mmCIF file with all atom_site columns, C-alpha atoms in Angstrom:
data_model
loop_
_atom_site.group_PDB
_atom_site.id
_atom_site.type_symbol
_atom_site.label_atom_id
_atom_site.label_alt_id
_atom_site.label_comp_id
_atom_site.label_asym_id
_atom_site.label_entity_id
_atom_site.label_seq_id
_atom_site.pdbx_PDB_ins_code
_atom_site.Cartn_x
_atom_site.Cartn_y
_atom_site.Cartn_z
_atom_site.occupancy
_atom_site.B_iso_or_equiv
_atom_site.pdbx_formal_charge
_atom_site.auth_seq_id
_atom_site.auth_comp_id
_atom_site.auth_asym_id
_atom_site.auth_atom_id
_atom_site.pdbx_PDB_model_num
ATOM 1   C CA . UNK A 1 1   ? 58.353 -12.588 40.785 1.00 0.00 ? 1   UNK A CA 1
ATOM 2   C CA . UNK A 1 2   ? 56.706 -8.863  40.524 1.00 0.00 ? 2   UNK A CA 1
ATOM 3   C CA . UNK A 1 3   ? 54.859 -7.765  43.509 1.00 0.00 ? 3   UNK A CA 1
ATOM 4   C CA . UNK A 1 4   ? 51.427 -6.082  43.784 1.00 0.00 ? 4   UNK A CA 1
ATOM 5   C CA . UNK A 1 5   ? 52.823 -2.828  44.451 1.00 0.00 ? 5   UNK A CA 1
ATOM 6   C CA . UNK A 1 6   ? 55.392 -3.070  41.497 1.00 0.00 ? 6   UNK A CA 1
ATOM 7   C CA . UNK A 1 7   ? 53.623 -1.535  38.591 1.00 0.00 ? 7   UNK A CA 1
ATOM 8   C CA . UNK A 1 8   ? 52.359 1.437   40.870 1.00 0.00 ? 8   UNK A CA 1
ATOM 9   C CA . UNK A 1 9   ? 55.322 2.418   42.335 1.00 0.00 ? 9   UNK A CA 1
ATOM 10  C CA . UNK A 1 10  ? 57.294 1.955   39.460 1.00 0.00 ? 10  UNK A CA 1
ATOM 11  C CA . UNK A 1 11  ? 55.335 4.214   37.465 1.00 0.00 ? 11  UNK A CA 1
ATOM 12  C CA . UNK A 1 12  ? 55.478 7.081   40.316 1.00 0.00 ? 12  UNK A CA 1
ATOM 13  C CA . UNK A 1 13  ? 59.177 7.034   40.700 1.00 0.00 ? 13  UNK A CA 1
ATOM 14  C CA . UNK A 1 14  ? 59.948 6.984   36.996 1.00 0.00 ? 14  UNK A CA 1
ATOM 15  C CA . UNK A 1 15  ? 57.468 9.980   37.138 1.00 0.00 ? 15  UNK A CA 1
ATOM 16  C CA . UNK A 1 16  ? 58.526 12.107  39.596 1.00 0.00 ? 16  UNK A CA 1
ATOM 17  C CA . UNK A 1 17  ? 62.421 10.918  37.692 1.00 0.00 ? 17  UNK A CA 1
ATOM 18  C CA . UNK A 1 18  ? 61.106 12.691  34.299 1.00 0.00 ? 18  UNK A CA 1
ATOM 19  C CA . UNK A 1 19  ? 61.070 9.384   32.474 1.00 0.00 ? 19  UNK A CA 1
ATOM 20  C CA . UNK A 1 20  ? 65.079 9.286   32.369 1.00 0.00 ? 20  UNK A CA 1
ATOM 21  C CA . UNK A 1 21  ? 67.722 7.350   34.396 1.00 0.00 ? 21  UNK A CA 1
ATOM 22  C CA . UNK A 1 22  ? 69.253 9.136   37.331 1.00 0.00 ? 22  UNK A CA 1
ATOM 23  C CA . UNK A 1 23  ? 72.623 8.228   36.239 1.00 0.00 ? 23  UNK A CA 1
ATOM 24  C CA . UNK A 1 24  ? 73.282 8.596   32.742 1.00 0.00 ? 24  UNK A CA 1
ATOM 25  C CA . UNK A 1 25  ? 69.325 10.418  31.818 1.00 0.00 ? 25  UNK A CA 1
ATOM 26  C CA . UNK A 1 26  ? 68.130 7.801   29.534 1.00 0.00 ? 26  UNK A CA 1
ATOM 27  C CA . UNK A 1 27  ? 64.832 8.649   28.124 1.00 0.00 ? 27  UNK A CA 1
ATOM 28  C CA . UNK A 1 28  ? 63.496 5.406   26.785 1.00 0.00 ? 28  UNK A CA 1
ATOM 29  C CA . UNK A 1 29  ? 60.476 4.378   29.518 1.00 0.00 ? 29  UNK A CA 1
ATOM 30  C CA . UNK A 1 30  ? 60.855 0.614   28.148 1.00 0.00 ? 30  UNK A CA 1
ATOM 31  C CA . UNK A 1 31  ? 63.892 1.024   29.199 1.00 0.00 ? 31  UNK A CA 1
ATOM 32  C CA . UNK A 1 32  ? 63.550 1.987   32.881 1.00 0.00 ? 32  UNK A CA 1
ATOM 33  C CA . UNK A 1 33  ? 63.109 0.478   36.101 1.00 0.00 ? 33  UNK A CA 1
ATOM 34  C CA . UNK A 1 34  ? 62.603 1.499   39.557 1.00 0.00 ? 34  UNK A CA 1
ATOM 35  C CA . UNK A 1 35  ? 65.163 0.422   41.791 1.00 0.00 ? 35  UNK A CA 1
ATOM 36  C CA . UNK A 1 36  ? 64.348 0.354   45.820 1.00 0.00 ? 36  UNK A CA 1
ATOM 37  C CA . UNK A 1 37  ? 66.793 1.581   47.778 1.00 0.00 ? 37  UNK A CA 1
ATOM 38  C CA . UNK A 1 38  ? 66.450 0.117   50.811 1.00 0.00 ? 38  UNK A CA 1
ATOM 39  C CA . UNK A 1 39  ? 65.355 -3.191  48.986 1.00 0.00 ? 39  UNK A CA 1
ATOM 40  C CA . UNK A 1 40  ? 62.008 -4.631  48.715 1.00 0.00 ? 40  UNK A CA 1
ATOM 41  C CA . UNK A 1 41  ? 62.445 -7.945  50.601 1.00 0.00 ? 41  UNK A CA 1
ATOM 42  C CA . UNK A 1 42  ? 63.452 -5.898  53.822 1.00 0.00 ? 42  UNK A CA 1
ATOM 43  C CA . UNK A 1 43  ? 60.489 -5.236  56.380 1.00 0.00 ? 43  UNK A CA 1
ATOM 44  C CA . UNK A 1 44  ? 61.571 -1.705  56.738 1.00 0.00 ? 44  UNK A CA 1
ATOM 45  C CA . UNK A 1 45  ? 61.096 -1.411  53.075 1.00 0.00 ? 45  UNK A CA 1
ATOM 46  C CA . UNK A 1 46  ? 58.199 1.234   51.640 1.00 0.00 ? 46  UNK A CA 1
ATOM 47  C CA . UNK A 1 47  ? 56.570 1.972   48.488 1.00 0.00 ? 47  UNK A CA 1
ATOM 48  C CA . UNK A 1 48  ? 57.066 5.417   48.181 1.00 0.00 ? 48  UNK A CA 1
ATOM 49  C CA . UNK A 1 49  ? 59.157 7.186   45.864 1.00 0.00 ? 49  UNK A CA 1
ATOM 50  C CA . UNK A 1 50  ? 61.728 8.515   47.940 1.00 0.00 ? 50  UNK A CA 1
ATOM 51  C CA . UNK A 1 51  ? 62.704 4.803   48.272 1.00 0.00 ? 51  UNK A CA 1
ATOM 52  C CA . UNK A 1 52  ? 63.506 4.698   44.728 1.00 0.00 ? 52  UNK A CA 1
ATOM 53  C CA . UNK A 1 53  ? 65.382 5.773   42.037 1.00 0.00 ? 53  UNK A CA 1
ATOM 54  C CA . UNK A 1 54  ? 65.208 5.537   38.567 1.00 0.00 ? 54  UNK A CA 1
ATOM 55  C CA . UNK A 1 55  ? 67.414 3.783   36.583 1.00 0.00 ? 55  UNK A CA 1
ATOM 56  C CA . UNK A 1 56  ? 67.585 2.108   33.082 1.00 0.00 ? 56  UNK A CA 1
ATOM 57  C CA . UNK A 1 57  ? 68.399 -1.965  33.248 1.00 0.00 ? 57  UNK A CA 1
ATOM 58  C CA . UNK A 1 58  ? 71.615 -2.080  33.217 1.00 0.00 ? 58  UNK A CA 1
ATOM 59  C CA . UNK A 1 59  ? 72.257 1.024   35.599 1.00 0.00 ? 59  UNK A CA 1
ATOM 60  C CA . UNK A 1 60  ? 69.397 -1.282  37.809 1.00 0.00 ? 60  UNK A CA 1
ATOM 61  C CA . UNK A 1 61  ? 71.402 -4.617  37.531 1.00 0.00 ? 61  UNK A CA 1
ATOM 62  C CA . UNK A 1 62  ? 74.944 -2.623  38.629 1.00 0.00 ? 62  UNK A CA 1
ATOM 63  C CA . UNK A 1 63  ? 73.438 -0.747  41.430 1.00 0.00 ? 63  UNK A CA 1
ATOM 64  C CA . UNK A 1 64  ? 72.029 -4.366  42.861 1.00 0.00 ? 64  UNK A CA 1
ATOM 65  C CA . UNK A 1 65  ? 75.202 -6.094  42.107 1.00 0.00 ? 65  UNK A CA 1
ATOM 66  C CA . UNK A 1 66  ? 77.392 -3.361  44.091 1.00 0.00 ? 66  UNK A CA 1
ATOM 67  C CA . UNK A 1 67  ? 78.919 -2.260  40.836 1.00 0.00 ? 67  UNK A CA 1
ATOM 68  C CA . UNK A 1 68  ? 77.948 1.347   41.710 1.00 0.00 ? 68  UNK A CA 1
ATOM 69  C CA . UNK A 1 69  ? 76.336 2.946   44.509 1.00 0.00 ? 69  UNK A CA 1
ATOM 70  C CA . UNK A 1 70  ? 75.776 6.364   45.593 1.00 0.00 ? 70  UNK A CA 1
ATOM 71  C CA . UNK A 1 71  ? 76.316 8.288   48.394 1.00 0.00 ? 71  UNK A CA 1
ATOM 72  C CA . UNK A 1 72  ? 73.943 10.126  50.814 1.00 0.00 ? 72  UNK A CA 1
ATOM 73  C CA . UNK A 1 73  ? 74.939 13.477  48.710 1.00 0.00 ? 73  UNK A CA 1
ATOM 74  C CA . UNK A 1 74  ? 73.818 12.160  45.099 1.00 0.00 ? 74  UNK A CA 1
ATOM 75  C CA . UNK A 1 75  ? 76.882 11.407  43.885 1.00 0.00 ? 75  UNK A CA 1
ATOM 76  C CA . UNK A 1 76  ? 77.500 8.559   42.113 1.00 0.00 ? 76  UNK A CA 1
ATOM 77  C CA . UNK A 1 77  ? 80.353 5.546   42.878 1.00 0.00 ? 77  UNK A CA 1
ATOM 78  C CA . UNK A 1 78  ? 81.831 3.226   40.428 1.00 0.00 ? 78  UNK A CA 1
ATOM 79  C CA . UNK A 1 79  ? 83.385 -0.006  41.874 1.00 0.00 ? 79  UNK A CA 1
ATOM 80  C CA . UNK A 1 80  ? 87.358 0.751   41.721 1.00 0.00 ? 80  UNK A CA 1
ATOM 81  C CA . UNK A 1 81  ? 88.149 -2.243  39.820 1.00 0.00 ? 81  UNK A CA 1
ATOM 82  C CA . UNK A 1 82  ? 85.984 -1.164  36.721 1.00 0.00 ? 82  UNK A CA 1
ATOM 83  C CA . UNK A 1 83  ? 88.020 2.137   36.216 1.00 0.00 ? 83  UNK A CA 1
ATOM 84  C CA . UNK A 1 84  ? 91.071 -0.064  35.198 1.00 0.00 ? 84  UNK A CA 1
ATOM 85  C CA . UNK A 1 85  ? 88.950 -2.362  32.448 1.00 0.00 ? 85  UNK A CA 1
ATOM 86  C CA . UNK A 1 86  ? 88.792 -2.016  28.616 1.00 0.00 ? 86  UNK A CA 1
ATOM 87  C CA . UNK A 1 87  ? 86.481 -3.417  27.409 1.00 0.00 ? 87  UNK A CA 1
ATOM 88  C CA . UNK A 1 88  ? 84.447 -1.423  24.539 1.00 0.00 ? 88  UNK A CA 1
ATOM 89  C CA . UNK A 1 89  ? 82.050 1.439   24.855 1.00 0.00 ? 89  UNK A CA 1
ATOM 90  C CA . UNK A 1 90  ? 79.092 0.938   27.345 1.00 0.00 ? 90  UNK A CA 1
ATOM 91  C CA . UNK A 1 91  ? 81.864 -0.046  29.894 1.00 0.00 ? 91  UNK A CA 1
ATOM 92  C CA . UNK A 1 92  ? 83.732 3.275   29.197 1.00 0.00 ? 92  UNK A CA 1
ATOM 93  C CA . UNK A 1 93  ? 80.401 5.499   28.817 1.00 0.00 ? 93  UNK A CA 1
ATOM 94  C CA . UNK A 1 94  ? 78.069 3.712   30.704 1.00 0.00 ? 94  UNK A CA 1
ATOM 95  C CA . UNK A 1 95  ? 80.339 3.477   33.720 1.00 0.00 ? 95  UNK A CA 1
ATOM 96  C CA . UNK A 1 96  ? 83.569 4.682   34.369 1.00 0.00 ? 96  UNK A CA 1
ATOM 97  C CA . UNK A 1 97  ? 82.463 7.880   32.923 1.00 0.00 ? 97  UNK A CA 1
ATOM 98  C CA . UNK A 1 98  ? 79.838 8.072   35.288 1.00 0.00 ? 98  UNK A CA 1
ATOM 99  C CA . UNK A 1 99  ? 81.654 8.056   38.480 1.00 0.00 ? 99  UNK A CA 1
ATOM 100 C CA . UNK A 1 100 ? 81.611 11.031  40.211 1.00 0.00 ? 100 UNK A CA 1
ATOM 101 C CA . UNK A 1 101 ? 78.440 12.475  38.806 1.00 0.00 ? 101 UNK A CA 1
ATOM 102 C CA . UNK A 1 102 ? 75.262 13.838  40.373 1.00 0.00 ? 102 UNK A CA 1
ATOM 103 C CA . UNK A 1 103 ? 72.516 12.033  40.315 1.00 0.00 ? 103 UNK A CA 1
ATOM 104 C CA . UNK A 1 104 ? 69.503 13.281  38.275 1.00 0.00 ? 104 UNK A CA 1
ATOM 105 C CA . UNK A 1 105 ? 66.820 14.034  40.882 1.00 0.00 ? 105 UNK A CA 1
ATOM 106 C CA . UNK A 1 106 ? 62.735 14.792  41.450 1.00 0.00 ? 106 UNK A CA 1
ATOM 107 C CA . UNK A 1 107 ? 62.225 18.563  41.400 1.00 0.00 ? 107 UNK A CA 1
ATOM 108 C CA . UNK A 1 108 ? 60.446 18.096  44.628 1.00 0.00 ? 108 UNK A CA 1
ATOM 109 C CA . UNK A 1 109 ? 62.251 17.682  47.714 1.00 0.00 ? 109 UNK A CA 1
ATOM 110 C CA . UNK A 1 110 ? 60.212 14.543  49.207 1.00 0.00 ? 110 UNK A CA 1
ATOM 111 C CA . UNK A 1 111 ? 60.328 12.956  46.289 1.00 0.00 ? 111 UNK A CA 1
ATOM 112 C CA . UNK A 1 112 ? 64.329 12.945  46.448 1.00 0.00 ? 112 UNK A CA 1
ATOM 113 C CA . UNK A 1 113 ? 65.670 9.752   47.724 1.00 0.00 ? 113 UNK A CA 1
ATOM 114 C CA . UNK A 1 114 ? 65.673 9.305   51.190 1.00 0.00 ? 114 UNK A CA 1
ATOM 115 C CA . UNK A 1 115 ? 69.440 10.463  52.680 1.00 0.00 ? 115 UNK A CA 1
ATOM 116 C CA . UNK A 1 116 ? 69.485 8.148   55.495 1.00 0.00 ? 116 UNK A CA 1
ATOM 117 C CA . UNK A 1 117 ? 68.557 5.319   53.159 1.00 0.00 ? 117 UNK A CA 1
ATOM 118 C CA . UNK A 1 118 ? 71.352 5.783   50.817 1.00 0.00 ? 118 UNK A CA 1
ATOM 119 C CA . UNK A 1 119 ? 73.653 6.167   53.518 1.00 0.00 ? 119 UNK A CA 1
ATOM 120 C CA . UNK A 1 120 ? 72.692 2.571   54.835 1.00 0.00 ? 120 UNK A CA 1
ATOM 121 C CA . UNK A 1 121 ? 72.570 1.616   51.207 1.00 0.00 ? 121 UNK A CA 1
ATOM 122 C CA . UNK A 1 122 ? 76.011 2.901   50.756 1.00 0.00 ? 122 UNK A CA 1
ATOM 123 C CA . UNK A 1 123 ? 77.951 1.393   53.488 1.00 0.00 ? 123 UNK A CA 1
ATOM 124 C CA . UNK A 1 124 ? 76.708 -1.983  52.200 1.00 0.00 ? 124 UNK A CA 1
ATOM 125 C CA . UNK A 1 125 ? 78.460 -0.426  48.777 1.00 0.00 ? 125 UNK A CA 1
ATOM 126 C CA . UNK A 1 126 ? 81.452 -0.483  50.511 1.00 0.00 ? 126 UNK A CA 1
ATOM 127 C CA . UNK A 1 127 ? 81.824 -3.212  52.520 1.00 0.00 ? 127 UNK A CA 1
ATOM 128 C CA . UNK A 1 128 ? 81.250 -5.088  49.136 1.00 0.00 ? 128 UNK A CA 1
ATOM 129 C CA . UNK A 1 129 ? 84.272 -3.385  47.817 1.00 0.00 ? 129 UNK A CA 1
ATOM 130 C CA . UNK A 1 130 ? 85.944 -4.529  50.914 1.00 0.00 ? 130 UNK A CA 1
ATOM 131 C CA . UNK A 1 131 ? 85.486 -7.945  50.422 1.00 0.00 ? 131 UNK A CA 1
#
């Protein structure tokens, strides 16, 4: 179910994001989604961009599923138990290779994502590995 505020905020993080995917710089707007980090359906939740990041679909679906996070200094997390796994190319490229790397960011600074949201964000990234 999209929300009002979807389209608009959508379009200003994948803006501000260059039209590519902060993780692995996709460049295919079809393609791209703006994920919330501190997620919509909490109250303390906002519509501007430093709330998001953007991310192609499948980038969007891991982060969500706490297959990858990233850290309050940009850098991004793949869950441990994927860096063992063969299983073709997109796993290989699409994730294990990414772990470790910087996210691709907004030139400007407050359009960055928020620091003390992606540490919250973060620690739910690891108590998920926890479990």
């Amino acid at each position: 179910k999209q929300r009002l505020h979807q389209p608009a905020f959508r379009a200003r993080v994948i803006n501000a994001y260059q039209n590519r995917c902060s993780i692995c710089m996709l460049n295919h707007g079809k393609l791209l989604e703006a994920a919330h980090i501190i997620p919509d359906s909490d109250e303390r939740s906002t519509t501007k961009v430093n709330n998001g990041i953007s991310l192609c679909k499948i980038h969007h679906a891991a982060y969500d599923s706490q297959f990858l996070g990233s850290s309050p200094d940009y850098t991004v997390h793949i869950r441990t138990d994927l860096w063992a796994e063969v299983d073709g190319p997109m796993l290989k490229h699409g994730f294990q290779e990414m772990n470790k790397r910087e996210l691709f960011l907004p030139m400007k600074d407050d359009r960055k994502p928020d620091k003390q949201a992606l540490d919250e964000r973060f620690e739910k990234y690891k108590k998920a590995l926890a479990s």
